[in-house]
XYZ file of C-alpha atoms in Angstrom:
590
model
C 50.375 79.784 208.039
C 52.213 79.185 211.321
C 50.722 80.396 214.580
C 51.978 82.260 217.591
C 50.233 81.809 220.932
C 50.886 84.700 223.297
C 49.980 84.691 226.972
C 50.086 87.949 228.915
C 51.550 86.775 232.217
C 50.414 89.917 234.028
C 46.779 89.598 232.927
C 46.538 85.806 233.298
C 45.146 84.963 236.759
C 44.346 81.239 236.987
C 43.313 81.503 240.649
C 40.541 83.948 239.739
C 39.052 82.062 236.793
C 37.660 78.631 235.946
C 40.409 77.895 233.412
C 38.033 78.675 230.555
C 40.931 78.407 228.082
C 41.269 74.692 228.854
C 37.592 74.013 229.479
C 36.437 75.222 226.048
C 39.471 74.294 223.913
C 38.413 71.733 221.235
C 41.884 70.148 221.345
C 41.729 69.597 225.126
C 38.229 68.146 224.767
C 39.693 65.661 222.274
C 42.234 64.741 224.984
C 45.136 66.438 223.237
C 47.643 68.461 225.257
C 46.821 71.658 223.393
C 46.727 73.597 226.683
C 48.357 72.264 229.835
C 49.045 73.775 233.227
C 52.696 74.469 234.092
C 52.985 73.786 237.810
C 56.235 75.755 238.151
C 54.933 78.918 236.484
C 51.375 78.522 237.694
C 50.258 79.513 234.182
C 48.787 77.584 231.253
C 51.009 76.664 228.303
C 49.526 76.612 224.803
C 51.001 74.256 222.223
C 51.389 76.180 218.971
C 51.823 72.908 217.038
C 48.522 71.467 218.286
C 46.561 74.748 218.297
C 43.955 74.811 215.487
C 43.629 78.605 215.609
C 39.912 78.504 216.422
C 40.273 81.500 218.751
C 37.845 80.156 221.364
C 40.371 80.577 224.186
C 40.933 84.239 223.270
C 37.193 84.935 223.495
C 36.558 82.853 226.629
C 39.484 84.132 228.723
C 37.851 86.509 231.251
C 41.023 88.607 231.496
C 41.828 88.892 227.774
C 45.240 87.344 228.426
C 45.501 85.153 225.311
C 46.231 86.039 221.701
C 46.494 83.598 218.795
C 48.359 85.278 215.951
C 48.829 84.071 212.396
C 52.388 84.544 211.134
C 53.709 84.850 207.576
C 55.183 81.545 206.382
C 58.694 83.009 206.140
C 58.798 83.666 209.903
C 60.018 80.202 210.806
C 61.347 79.165 214.218
C 64.939 79.101 212.967
C 64.742 82.874 212.426
C 63.969 83.550 216.090
C 67.026 85.097 217.747
C 65.456 85.558 221.175
C 62.363 84.477 223.067
C 61.268 85.648 226.506
C 59.618 82.315 227.295
C 56.910 79.880 226.321
C 53.996 81.785 224.737
C 55.848 85.067 225.167
C 57.526 87.674 222.958
C 59.816 86.543 220.140
C 62.319 88.543 218.111
C 62.999 87.654 214.486
C 66.326 88.910 213.172
C 68.978 91.379 214.286
C 70.635 94.481 212.888
C 74.288 94.739 211.885
C 75.838 97.965 213.230
C 77.682 100.009 210.620
C 79.668 103.229 210.460
C 77.582 106.354 211.037
C 74.178 106.435 212.695
C 71.750 103.551 212.241
C 68.182 104.344 213.290
C 65.653 101.800 214.578
C 62.098 102.739 213.617
C 59.008 100.936 214.830
C 56.306 100.818 217.509
C 56.964 100.126 221.180
C 57.068 96.483 222.193
C 58.553 94.959 219.019
C 62.080 94.403 220.318
C 64.127 97.561 219.706
C 65.432 97.711 223.288
C 66.056 93.946 223.214
C 68.323 94.422 220.187
C 70.281 97.163 221.949
C 70.714 95.040 225.085
C 71.953 92.088 223.014
C 74.405 94.128 220.937
C 75.712 96.040 223.954
C 76.458 92.796 225.790
C 73.890 93.306 228.561
C 72.138 90.052 227.637
C 72.924 86.949 225.573
C 70.468 85.845 222.901
C 68.876 82.451 223.621
C 67.985 81.661 219.967
C 64.567 80.400 221.174
C 66.198 77.613 223.216
C 64.341 77.769 226.529
C 65.822 74.597 227.965
C 69.414 75.751 228.429
C 71.222 78.842 229.654
C 71.986 81.280 226.796
C 75.502 80.676 225.486
C 77.607 83.100 223.417
C 79.249 80.159 221.615
C 75.849 79.154 220.210
C 75.263 82.755 219.148
C 78.582 82.768 217.287
C 77.684 79.491 215.548
C 74.246 80.841 214.605
C 75.718 83.934 212.944
C 78.663 82.054 211.428
C 79.864 83.597 208.177
C 78.190 86.962 208.798
C 79.417 90.346 210.051
C 77.582 89.696 213.311
C 79.829 86.703 214.026
C 82.823 89.030 213.944
C 80.960 91.592 216.077
C 79.960 89.114 218.783
C 83.439 87.563 218.727
C 84.958 90.962 219.547
C 82.241 91.627 222.132
C 82.966 88.301 223.842
C 86.722 88.937 223.954
C 86.398 92.597 225.027
C 87.726 93.678 221.640
C 84.912 96.164 221.278
C 83.653 98.657 223.846
C 79.911 99.448 223.665
C 78.419 102.527 225.364
C 74.689 102.402 226.163
C 72.429 105.354 226.998
C 69.376 103.588 228.496
C 65.734 104.312 227.710
C 64.468 104.967 231.226
C 66.534 107.848 232.585
C 64.025 108.529 235.376
C 65.505 105.623 237.363
C 68.976 107.205 237.459
C 68.438 109.010 240.813
C 67.852 105.595 242.418
C 71.189 104.166 241.271
C 73.484 107.191 240.847
C 74.525 109.325 243.815
C 76.573 112.489 243.972
C 76.704 115.735 242.018
C 76.235 115.932 238.256
C 79.515 117.725 237.569
C 81.571 115.267 239.623
C 80.102 112.280 237.810
C 80.567 113.750 234.318
C 84.185 114.667 235.036
C 84.766 111.153 236.331
C 83.469 109.502 233.127
C 85.135 112.014 230.768
C 87.561 109.867 228.789
C 87.862 112.254 225.834
C 88.691 115.523 227.548
C 85.563 117.150 226.096
C 83.786 118.025 229.351
C 83.384 121.756 228.640
C 82.393 121.200 225.015
C 79.652 118.651 225.813
C 78.099 120.442 228.786
C 77.919 123.687 226.795
C 76.418 121.968 223.736
C 73.747 120.301 225.892
C 73.250 123.424 228.073
C 73.714 121.681 231.418
C 76.408 123.899 232.948
C 73.830 125.397 235.343
C 72.994 122.025 236.960
C 76.503 120.679 237.635
C 76.252 121.346 241.383
C 72.924 119.520 241.724
C 72.444 115.890 242.764
C 70.529 113.517 240.510
C 67.406 113.516 242.685
C 67.120 117.283 242.077
C 66.920 116.976 238.272
C 63.856 117.103 236.024
C 63.224 114.479 233.343
C 64.737 116.666 230.621
C 67.810 117.412 232.722
C 68.312 113.710 233.495
C 68.069 112.931 229.783
C 70.723 115.492 228.824
C 73.043 114.334 231.611
C 72.656 110.710 230.451
C 73.484 111.732 226.864
C 76.499 113.723 228.099
C 77.764 110.781 230.164
C 77.553 108.459 227.135
C 79.207 110.935 224.743
C 82.088 111.687 227.134
C 83.094 108.039 227.319
C 85.470 106.522 224.770
C 83.824 103.626 222.967
C 83.660 101.809 219.647
C 79.883 101.742 219.304
C 77.242 103.903 220.993
C 73.620 102.949 221.672
C 71.078 105.695 222.346
C 67.642 104.447 223.384
C 65.069 107.251 222.959
C 67.486 110.171 223.519
C 64.930 112.984 223.008
C 62.241 111.974 225.517
C 61.522 114.860 227.920
C 63.416 117.344 225.709
C 62.015 120.417 223.956
C 62.643 121.100 220.273
C 65.830 123.104 220.737
C 67.272 120.538 223.133
C 66.378 117.705 220.747
C 68.412 119.157 217.929
C 71.278 120.078 220.264
C 71.367 116.450 221.422
C 71.131 115.200 217.826
C 74.114 117.369 216.806
C 76.196 116.037 219.704
C 75.307 112.430 218.787
C 76.183 113.076 215.124
C 79.603 114.345 216.202
C 80.148 111.207 218.282
C 79.322 109.130 215.176
C 82.285 110.508 213.217
C 84.529 107.483 212.713
C 82.356 105.403 215.078
C 79.188 103.324 214.977
C 75.984 104.646 216.544
C 72.576 102.968 216.886
C 69.623 105.149 217.879
C 66.005 104.354 218.771
C 63.875 107.467 218.299
C 60.138 108.174 217.917
C 60.418 111.776 216.736
C 60.575 111.235 212.961
C 62.072 114.652 212.211
C 64.902 114.102 214.700
C 65.400 110.516 213.466
C 65.576 111.796 209.875
C 68.133 114.451 210.880
C 70.149 112.011 212.975
C 70.335 108.830 210.891
C 72.316 107.625 207.899
C 70.397 104.344 207.656
C 67.061 103.038 208.924
C 65.989 99.567 209.992
C 62.190 99.306 210.073
C 60.743 96.998 212.713
C 57.220 95.665 212.527
C 55.120 93.059 214.297
C 52.586 93.000 217.113
C 53.664 94.711 220.339
C 54.491 92.282 223.158
C 53.962 89.340 220.767
C 56.675 89.398 218.110
C 58.974 91.771 216.260
C 60.697 91.496 212.887
C 63.805 93.393 211.739
C 63.988 94.422 208.069
C 67.126 95.066 206.035
C 68.661 98.576 206.172
C 67.394 101.374 203.945
C 68.565 104.914 203.343
C 67.022 107.352 205.824
C 64.578 109.028 203.438
C 63.476 105.772 201.809
C 63.224 104.034 205.198
C 60.973 106.641 206.803
C 58.829 106.959 203.664
C 58.439 103.181 203.541
C 57.380 103.186 207.191
C 54.787 105.896 206.533
C 53.541 103.980 203.502
C 53.104 100.873 205.644
C 54.172 98.487 202.873
C 57.479 96.617 202.607
C 57.840 96.078 198.878
C 60.782 93.662 199.009
C 59.148 91.533 201.723
C 55.641 91.961 200.204
C 54.240 92.725 203.652
C 51.714 95.414 204.564
C 51.861 96.303 208.262
C 49.449 99.267 208.159
C 46.057 99.382 206.447
C 46.583 102.743 204.786
C 49.587 105.028 204.172
C 50.127 108.260 206.104
C 50.339 111.295 203.832
C 50.995 114.856 204.937
C 48.578 116.939 202.925
C 49.817 120.241 201.591
C 46.691 122.010 202.742
C 46.262 125.653 201.795
C 46.325 128.030 204.788
C 42.948 128.008 206.504
C 41.029 131.261 206.614
C 39.848 131.153 210.219
C 37.803 134.333 209.882
C 35.218 132.409 207.837
C 34.411 130.325 210.895
C 32.288 131.315 213.898
C 34.286 133.062 216.637
C 34.662 130.893 219.748
C 36.576 133.082 222.172
C 38.534 136.284 222.379
C 41.332 136.993 224.861
C 43.233 140.188 225.563
C 46.960 140.469 226.345
C 47.606 138.130 229.280
C 50.324 138.499 231.904
C 51.209 136.327 234.872
C 54.009 136.390 237.410
C 54.969 133.211 239.251
C 57.807 133.858 241.710
C 60.769 135.113 239.645
C 59.125 134.078 236.365
C 57.049 136.497 234.292
C 54.822 135.668 231.309
C 53.302 137.967 228.700
C 51.101 136.682 225.860
C 49.624 138.771 223.062
C 45.854 138.640 222.738
C 44.032 136.826 219.968
C 40.870 135.268 218.642
C 40.111 131.562 218.422
C 37.578 130.084 216.005
C 35.481 126.928 215.995
C 36.965 123.808 214.451
C 40.585 124.937 214.383
C 43.665 123.370 215.938
C 46.190 125.844 217.319
C 49.656 124.429 217.897
C 51.717 125.984 220.700
C 55.465 125.918 220.025
C 58.441 126.885 222.149
C 61.182 125.652 224.505
C 60.546 124.292 227.991
C 60.233 126.633 230.949
C 58.924 129.754 229.174
C 55.233 129.659 230.068
C 53.361 127.492 227.542
C 51.711 125.386 230.251
C 51.044 128.495 232.362
C 49.231 130.098 229.405
C 47.150 126.960 228.828
C 46.231 126.827 232.529
C 45.162 130.473 232.383
C 42.852 129.737 229.434
C 41.543 126.646 231.238
C 40.758 128.671 234.349
C 43.122 126.547 236.450
C 45.036 129.715 237.377
C 44.012 133.373 237.157
C 46.148 135.811 235.126
C 47.414 138.995 236.798
C 46.046 140.992 233.890
C 43.982 140.209 230.810
C 40.744 138.336 230.381
C 39.088 135.683 228.255
C 35.686 136.484 226.759
C 33.351 133.868 225.386
C 31.038 131.448 227.169
C 32.946 128.219 226.525
C 33.222 124.855 228.211
C 36.848 123.787 228.631
C 38.398 120.309 228.741
C 42.024 120.196 229.884
C 44.654 117.431 229.663
C 47.609 118.458 231.824
C 51.265 117.881 230.977
C 51.903 115.668 233.997
C 49.288 112.959 234.257
C 48.028 111.625 237.580
C 47.375 107.913 238.027
C 45.695 108.155 241.435
C 42.205 107.272 240.130
C 40.754 104.340 242.090
C 39.322 101.932 239.541
C 39.739 100.658 236.016
C 40.183 102.527 232.747
C 36.574 101.683 231.899
C 35.393 103.131 235.234
C 37.304 106.349 234.549
C 35.955 106.829 231.033
C 32.409 105.790 231.988
C 32.431 108.480 234.679
C 32.769 110.994 231.835
C 30.583 109.597 229.054
C 28.969 106.435 227.662
C 31.971 104.763 226.064
C 30.146 101.774 224.571
C 28.391 103.689 221.807
C 29.472 102.804 218.275
C 30.673 106.401 217.694
C 32.868 106.449 220.799
C 34.313 103.032 220.040
C 35.189 103.893 216.438
C 36.424 107.450 217.050
C 38.319 107.124 220.338
C 38.556 103.651 221.901
C 39.727 101.763 218.810
C 42.117 104.385 217.326
C 43.811 104.913 220.695
C 44.050 101.116 221.197
C 42.270 101.115 224.553
C 40.173 97.936 224.105
C 42.705 95.665 225.783
C 43.282 97.871 228.832
C 39.682 98.859 229.688
C 39.664 96.416 232.607
C 43.148 97.406 233.805
C 43.598 99.470 236.946
C 44.571 103.060 236.160
C 47.310 102.827 238.788
C 48.955 99.923 236.932
C 49.210 101.607 233.519
C 52.506 102.342 231.778
C 53.401 105.890 230.741
C 52.169 105.384 227.179
C 48.933 103.712 228.279
C 48.214 106.460 230.814
C 48.869 109.081 228.134
C 46.355 107.536 225.722
C 43.748 107.177 228.479
C 44.225 110.835 229.460
C 43.787 111.956 225.841
C 40.626 109.853 225.596
C 39.322 111.292 228.887
C 39.967 114.850 227.678
C 38.310 114.345 224.284
C 35.380 112.490 225.873
C 34.180 115.569 227.697
C 31.546 117.797 226.168
C 33.465 121.007 225.580
C 34.001 123.881 223.152
C 37.725 124.267 223.840
C 40.167 121.410 224.370
C 43.555 122.204 225.899
C 45.940 119.293 225.362
C 49.415 119.555 226.897
C 52.149 117.301 225.406
C 49.989 114.468 224.034
C 52.895 112.758 222.238
C 54.986 112.135 225.380
C 55.619 108.386 225.966
C 53.964 107.479 222.640
C 55.719 105.655 219.812
C 55.642 106.816 216.180
C 52.518 104.839 215.309
C 50.625 106.072 218.367
C 51.629 109.691 217.712
C 50.352 109.597 214.144
C 47.118 107.905 215.243
C 46.615 110.403 218.070
C 47.152 113.327 215.709
C 44.431 111.982 213.391
C 42.040 111.543 216.353
C 42.596 115.134 217.543
C 42.248 116.541 214.018
C 39.050 114.597 213.363
C 37.482 115.523 216.718
C 38.125 119.213 216.054
C 36.351 118.956 212.698
C 33.420 116.871 213.914
C 32.763 118.703 217.195
C 33.458 122.131 215.687
C 35.518 122.739 218.797
C 38.886 124.454 219.072
C 41.982 122.556 220.139
C 45.091 124.048 221.744
C 47.951 121.545 221.493
C 51.286 122.005 223.265
C 53.904 119.585 221.905
C 57.596 119.357 220.991
C 57.196 116.925 218.089
C 57.210 119.282 215.078
C 55.966 116.611 212.683
C 53.024 115.984 215.014
C 52.299 119.715 215.184
C 52.690 120.199 211.437
C 50.232 117.377 210.791
C 47.375 118.688 212.917
C 47.725 122.479 213.287
C 45.914 125.256 211.410
C 47.730 128.086 213.204
C 50.627 128.441 215.643
C 51.264 130.424 218.815
C 55.030 130.799 219.269
C 56.689 131.232 222.667
C 60.199 132.548 223.227
C 62.176 133.833 226.181
C 64.577 132.741 228.890
C 63.761 129.453 230.626
C 62.680 129.975 234.215
C 62.930 133.755 233.923
C 60.610 135.235 231.290
C 58.400 134.124 228.441
C 56.571 135.892 225.623
C 53.800 134.377 223.534
C 52.727 135.627 220.106
C 49.181 136.091 218.912
C 47.809 133.130 216.877
C 49.763 133.253 213.596
C 49.014 131.762 210.213
C 50.787 128.424 209.914
C 53.583 129.553 207.613
C 54.303 132.747 209.548
C 54.268 130.932 212.886
C 56.487 128.106 211.687
C 58.933 130.587 210.142
C 59.147 132.554 213.379
C 59.698 129.430 215.445
C 62.236 127.766 213.135
C 64.205 131.005 212.785
C 64.603 131.094 216.562
C 65.689 127.430 216.449
C 68.141 128.158 213.592
C 66.904 125.274 211.411
C 65.205 125.118 208.004
C 62.691 122.655 206.604
C 61.867 121.203 203.235
C 58.964 118.981 202.164
C 59.504 115.393 201.088
C 58.185 115.184 197.512
C 56.580 111.752 198.041
C 54.902 111.996 201.447
C 54.772 115.760 202.046
C 56.367 115.291 205.481
C 58.665 118.036 206.783
C 62.405 117.272 206.713
C 65.252 119.208 208.310
C 67.903 120.554 205.949
C 71.436 119.618 206.935
C 73.066 122.592 208.643
C 75.279 124.518 206.221
C 73.900 122.749 203.156
C 73.236 124.781 200.014
C 69.513 124.616 200.601
C 69.829 125.548 204.287
C 71.968 128.592 203.466
C 69.633 129.705 200.674
C 66.448 129.439 202.762
C 68.045 131.376 205.621
C 69.116 134.102 203.171
C 65.570 134.584 201.841
C 63.954 134.151 205.286
C 61.930 131.037 204.415
C 62.684 128.634 207.248
C 59.509 126.546 207.014
C 59.744 125.113 203.495
C 59.779 126.230 199.891
C 56.914 125.351 197.577
C 58.264 122.806 195.137
């Protein structure tokens, strides 16, 4: 088995340690150059050829900056298409764009964005040659005799025009000035300005500047800008981040229309949207920030099911210990459980916005999913239950302790992740480690400053902080934001298990329907006019709530026969028409 030595340049701090990696390395003690100091980088370099894989350096490093990873034999150096440096991330393989929509499915940090940058011409692959400047001629020679040679040849000679919708739309206000409408008209090369802005519902923000837009508005404007341009291949990196369910499917429909007669590549973590959007799926696996491997294309259904199963049959590789199966659980009878709290009809007026929510009863051990578009009062309702704001009318009865994870997470805590969690509970107990720390993958960031965390890391820490508190009612607002597919599925299992074990109730606001379907016992459905008025239902049985919500969205679901996961029926298909006729939008029992 070959080895990969990964050094986290951000965590490695040679000036603050005694170079324990070199001091305790058996190879160095035998006067081999297993680990040497690079004077230019100011960091140690680990020789993967000389490394024995003993793992002493990984244990001795005071900052946890080193990982020694065993690789399958077939992942040889000649398969590396790009490396970010000595002892840094490596990408094995590349996708070949094809007509229609090709989806990239895998965790964060395994090279999906690197692939898009390479194929869109924003960077040139170095083929693991760190001694010379990356050269397109070498790339063409490497892919000689394949479809990618032809693709890169056209890319080099401007014979193909790629359009790239970037992942991080929140940086747009820093680089784009002017009004939204003026910019979109300027980039409109198809004459479809009115059609696109109406489909994405952004006509009301055309007179605003980019620094006045929310995350969801920036996302829709970025999608519109990409779709209005005339190109040969379109790359959409996480197009549904910040969007609510309705907006996600509106965006997916627009992207599908762009794909007619064109090539589209999409990276997406919402499995239901990815299923609806894609014609083919490339699974990517590996270890985040260490290496990523691209598999051959599969049909959408087979690809997603294979990912959930965690086993690549053709490659004989298991990348997840156990498969993820969506159980077809019978509807839970909440009335058999002890009553936790009771709330009457609740109303609240905030400026020009008014909210009215029907009263209901919440029982111990149940997870209540809250569904609905953005801007119609879901977060306001949760804050009212949490006691963060007081309703104008209505009251909550029941002596309950509340733990609340807000939608927008603050990173202003002074100290490390460990300091934050220790201020809430004893995190080093075996129960806490096995139930929260390990599933949420927090071990490697416990000594990181909260202020330095990425969006996904901060999200997982906030979920852990919320669930760590001793409470009867947990209010969790948008826990899947910034998380990849793997992290979403893991987080859903953690929330579900904590509800069962603590016999506490969970209120979960989220736009990922698969996430909600996986964990929820009942649904509260919100509808209304964004920014004007919102109405919330009483807690509904799962089927009734899902039917109500999906009817308002105008989409129908079916269950995958192998995994039980919900799938969206293609609009206008025989099954879609039939389910709408009989009023069963959720799914039909097979």
